[in-house]
PDB file of C-alpha atoms in Angstrom:
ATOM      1  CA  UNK A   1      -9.364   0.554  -4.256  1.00 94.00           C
ATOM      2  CA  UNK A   2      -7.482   3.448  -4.527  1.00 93.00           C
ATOM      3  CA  UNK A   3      -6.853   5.075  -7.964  1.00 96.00           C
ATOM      4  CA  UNK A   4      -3.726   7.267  -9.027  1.00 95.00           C
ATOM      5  CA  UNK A   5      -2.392   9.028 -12.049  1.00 95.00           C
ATOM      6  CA  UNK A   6       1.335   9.371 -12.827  1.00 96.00           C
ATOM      7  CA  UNK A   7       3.286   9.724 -15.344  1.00 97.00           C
ATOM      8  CA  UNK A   8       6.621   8.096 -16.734  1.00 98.00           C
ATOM      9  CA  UNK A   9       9.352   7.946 -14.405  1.00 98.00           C
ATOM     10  CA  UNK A  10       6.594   8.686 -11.198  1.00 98.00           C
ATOM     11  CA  UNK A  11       6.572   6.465  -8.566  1.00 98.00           C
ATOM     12  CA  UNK A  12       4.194   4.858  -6.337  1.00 98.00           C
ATOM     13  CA  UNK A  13       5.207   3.473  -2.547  1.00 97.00           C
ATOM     14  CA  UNK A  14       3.437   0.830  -1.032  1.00 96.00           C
ATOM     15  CA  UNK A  15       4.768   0.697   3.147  1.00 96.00           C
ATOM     16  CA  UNK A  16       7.996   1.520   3.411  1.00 96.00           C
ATOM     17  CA  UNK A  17       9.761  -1.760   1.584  1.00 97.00           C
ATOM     18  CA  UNK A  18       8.072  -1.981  -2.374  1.00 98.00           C
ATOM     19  CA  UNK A  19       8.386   0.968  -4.919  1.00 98.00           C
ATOM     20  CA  UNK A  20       6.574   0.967  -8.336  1.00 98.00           C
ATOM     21  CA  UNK A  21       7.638   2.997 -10.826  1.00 98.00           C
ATOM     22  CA  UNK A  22       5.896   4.166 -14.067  1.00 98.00           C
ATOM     23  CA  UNK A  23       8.250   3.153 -17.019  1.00 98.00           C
ATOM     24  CA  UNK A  24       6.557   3.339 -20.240  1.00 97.00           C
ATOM     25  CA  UNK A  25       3.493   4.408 -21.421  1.00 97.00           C
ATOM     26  CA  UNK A  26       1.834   3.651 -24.627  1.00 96.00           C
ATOM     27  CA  UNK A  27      -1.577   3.867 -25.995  1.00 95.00           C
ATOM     28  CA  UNK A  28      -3.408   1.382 -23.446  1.00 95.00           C
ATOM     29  CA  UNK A  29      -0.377  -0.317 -22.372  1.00 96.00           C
ATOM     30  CA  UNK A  30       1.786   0.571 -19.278  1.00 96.00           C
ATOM     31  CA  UNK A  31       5.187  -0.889 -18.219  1.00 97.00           C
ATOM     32  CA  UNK A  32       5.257  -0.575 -14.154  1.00 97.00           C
ATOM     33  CA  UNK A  33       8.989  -1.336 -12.626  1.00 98.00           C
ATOM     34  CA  UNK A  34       8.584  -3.201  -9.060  1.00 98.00           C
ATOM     35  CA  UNK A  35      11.308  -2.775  -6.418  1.00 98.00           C
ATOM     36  CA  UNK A  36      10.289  -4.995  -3.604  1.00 98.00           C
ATOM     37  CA  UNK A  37      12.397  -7.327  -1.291  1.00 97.00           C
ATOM     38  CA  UNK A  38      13.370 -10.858  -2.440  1.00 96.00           C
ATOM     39  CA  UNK A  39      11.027 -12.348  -0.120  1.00 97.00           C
ATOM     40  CA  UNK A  40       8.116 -10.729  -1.319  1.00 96.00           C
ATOM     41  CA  UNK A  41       6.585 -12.590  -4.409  1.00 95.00           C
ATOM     42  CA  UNK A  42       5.367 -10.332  -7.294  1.00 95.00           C
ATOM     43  CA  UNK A  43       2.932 -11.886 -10.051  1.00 96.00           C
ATOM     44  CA  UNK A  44       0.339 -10.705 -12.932  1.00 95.00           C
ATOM     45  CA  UNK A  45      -2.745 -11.081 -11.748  1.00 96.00           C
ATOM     46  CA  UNK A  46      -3.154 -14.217 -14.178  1.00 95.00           C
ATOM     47  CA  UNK A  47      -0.149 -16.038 -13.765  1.00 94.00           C
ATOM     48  CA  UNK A  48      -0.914 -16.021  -9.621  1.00 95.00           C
ATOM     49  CA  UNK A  49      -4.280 -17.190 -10.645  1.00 94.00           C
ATOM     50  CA  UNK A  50      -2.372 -20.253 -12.917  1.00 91.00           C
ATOM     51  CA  UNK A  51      -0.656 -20.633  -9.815  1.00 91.00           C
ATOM     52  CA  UNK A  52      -3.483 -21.169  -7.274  1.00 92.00           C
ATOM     53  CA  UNK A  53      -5.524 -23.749  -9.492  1.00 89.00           C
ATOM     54  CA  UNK A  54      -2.525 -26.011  -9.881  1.00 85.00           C
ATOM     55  CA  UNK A  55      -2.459 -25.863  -6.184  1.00 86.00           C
ATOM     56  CA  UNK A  56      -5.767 -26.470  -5.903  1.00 85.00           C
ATOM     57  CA  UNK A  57      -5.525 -29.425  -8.493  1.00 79.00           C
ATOM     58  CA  UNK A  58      -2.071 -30.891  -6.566  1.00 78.00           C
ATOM     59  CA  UNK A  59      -4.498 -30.835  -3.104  1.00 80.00           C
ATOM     60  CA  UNK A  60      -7.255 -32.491  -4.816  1.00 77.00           C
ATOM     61  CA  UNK A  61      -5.080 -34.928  -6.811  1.00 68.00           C
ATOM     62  CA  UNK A  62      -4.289 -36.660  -3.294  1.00 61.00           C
ATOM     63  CA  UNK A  63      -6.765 -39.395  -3.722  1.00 58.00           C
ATOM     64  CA  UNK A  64      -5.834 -39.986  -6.708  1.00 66.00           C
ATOM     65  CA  UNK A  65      -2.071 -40.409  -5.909  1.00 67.00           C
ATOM     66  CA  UNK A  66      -3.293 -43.309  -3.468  1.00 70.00           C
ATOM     67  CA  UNK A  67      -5.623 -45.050  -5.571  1.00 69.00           C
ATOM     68  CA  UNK A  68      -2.216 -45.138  -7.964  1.00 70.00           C
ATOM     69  CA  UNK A  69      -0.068 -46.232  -5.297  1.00 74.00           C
ATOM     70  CA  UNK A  70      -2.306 -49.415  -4.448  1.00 73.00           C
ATOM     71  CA  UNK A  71      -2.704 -50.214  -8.357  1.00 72.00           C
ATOM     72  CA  UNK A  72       0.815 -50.666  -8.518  1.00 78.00           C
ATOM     73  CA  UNK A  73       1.098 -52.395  -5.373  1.00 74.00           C
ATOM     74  CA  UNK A  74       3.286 -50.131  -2.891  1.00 61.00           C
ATOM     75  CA  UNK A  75       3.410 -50.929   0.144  1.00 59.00           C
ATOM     76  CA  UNK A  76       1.830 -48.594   3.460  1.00 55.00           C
TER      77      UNK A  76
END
């Protein structure tokens, strides 16, 4: 991991494409700005964790999708 100080308005670049930028900073909380292209995704940490488990659950739930298709007698 590599750790960096900056201040407001200081940026950091990551490659040559995404740009974060220090906008705020107070007490314990920091606003970071993220420029990155539209086809890069950009998440908190917890909502791409929210993310993976329902994706997880969806994969898992395939079974169970079946079983409910043959209780209410669909056709293969």
């Amino acid at each position: 991991m590599l750790i960096l100080s900056r201040k407001v308005d200081e940026k950091i670049k990551i490659g040559t494409d995404i740009t974060l930028t220090i906008i705020e900073i107070h007490g314990d909380q920091v606003k970071i700005g993220v420029e990155a292209p539209k086809n890069v995704k950009v998440f908190r940490q917890e909502v791409y964790d929210s993310i993976q488990a329902q994706n997880r659950e969806a994969a898992a739930g395939t079974a169970t999708l079946e079983a409910l298709s043959k209780l209410l007698g669909a056709k293969d």
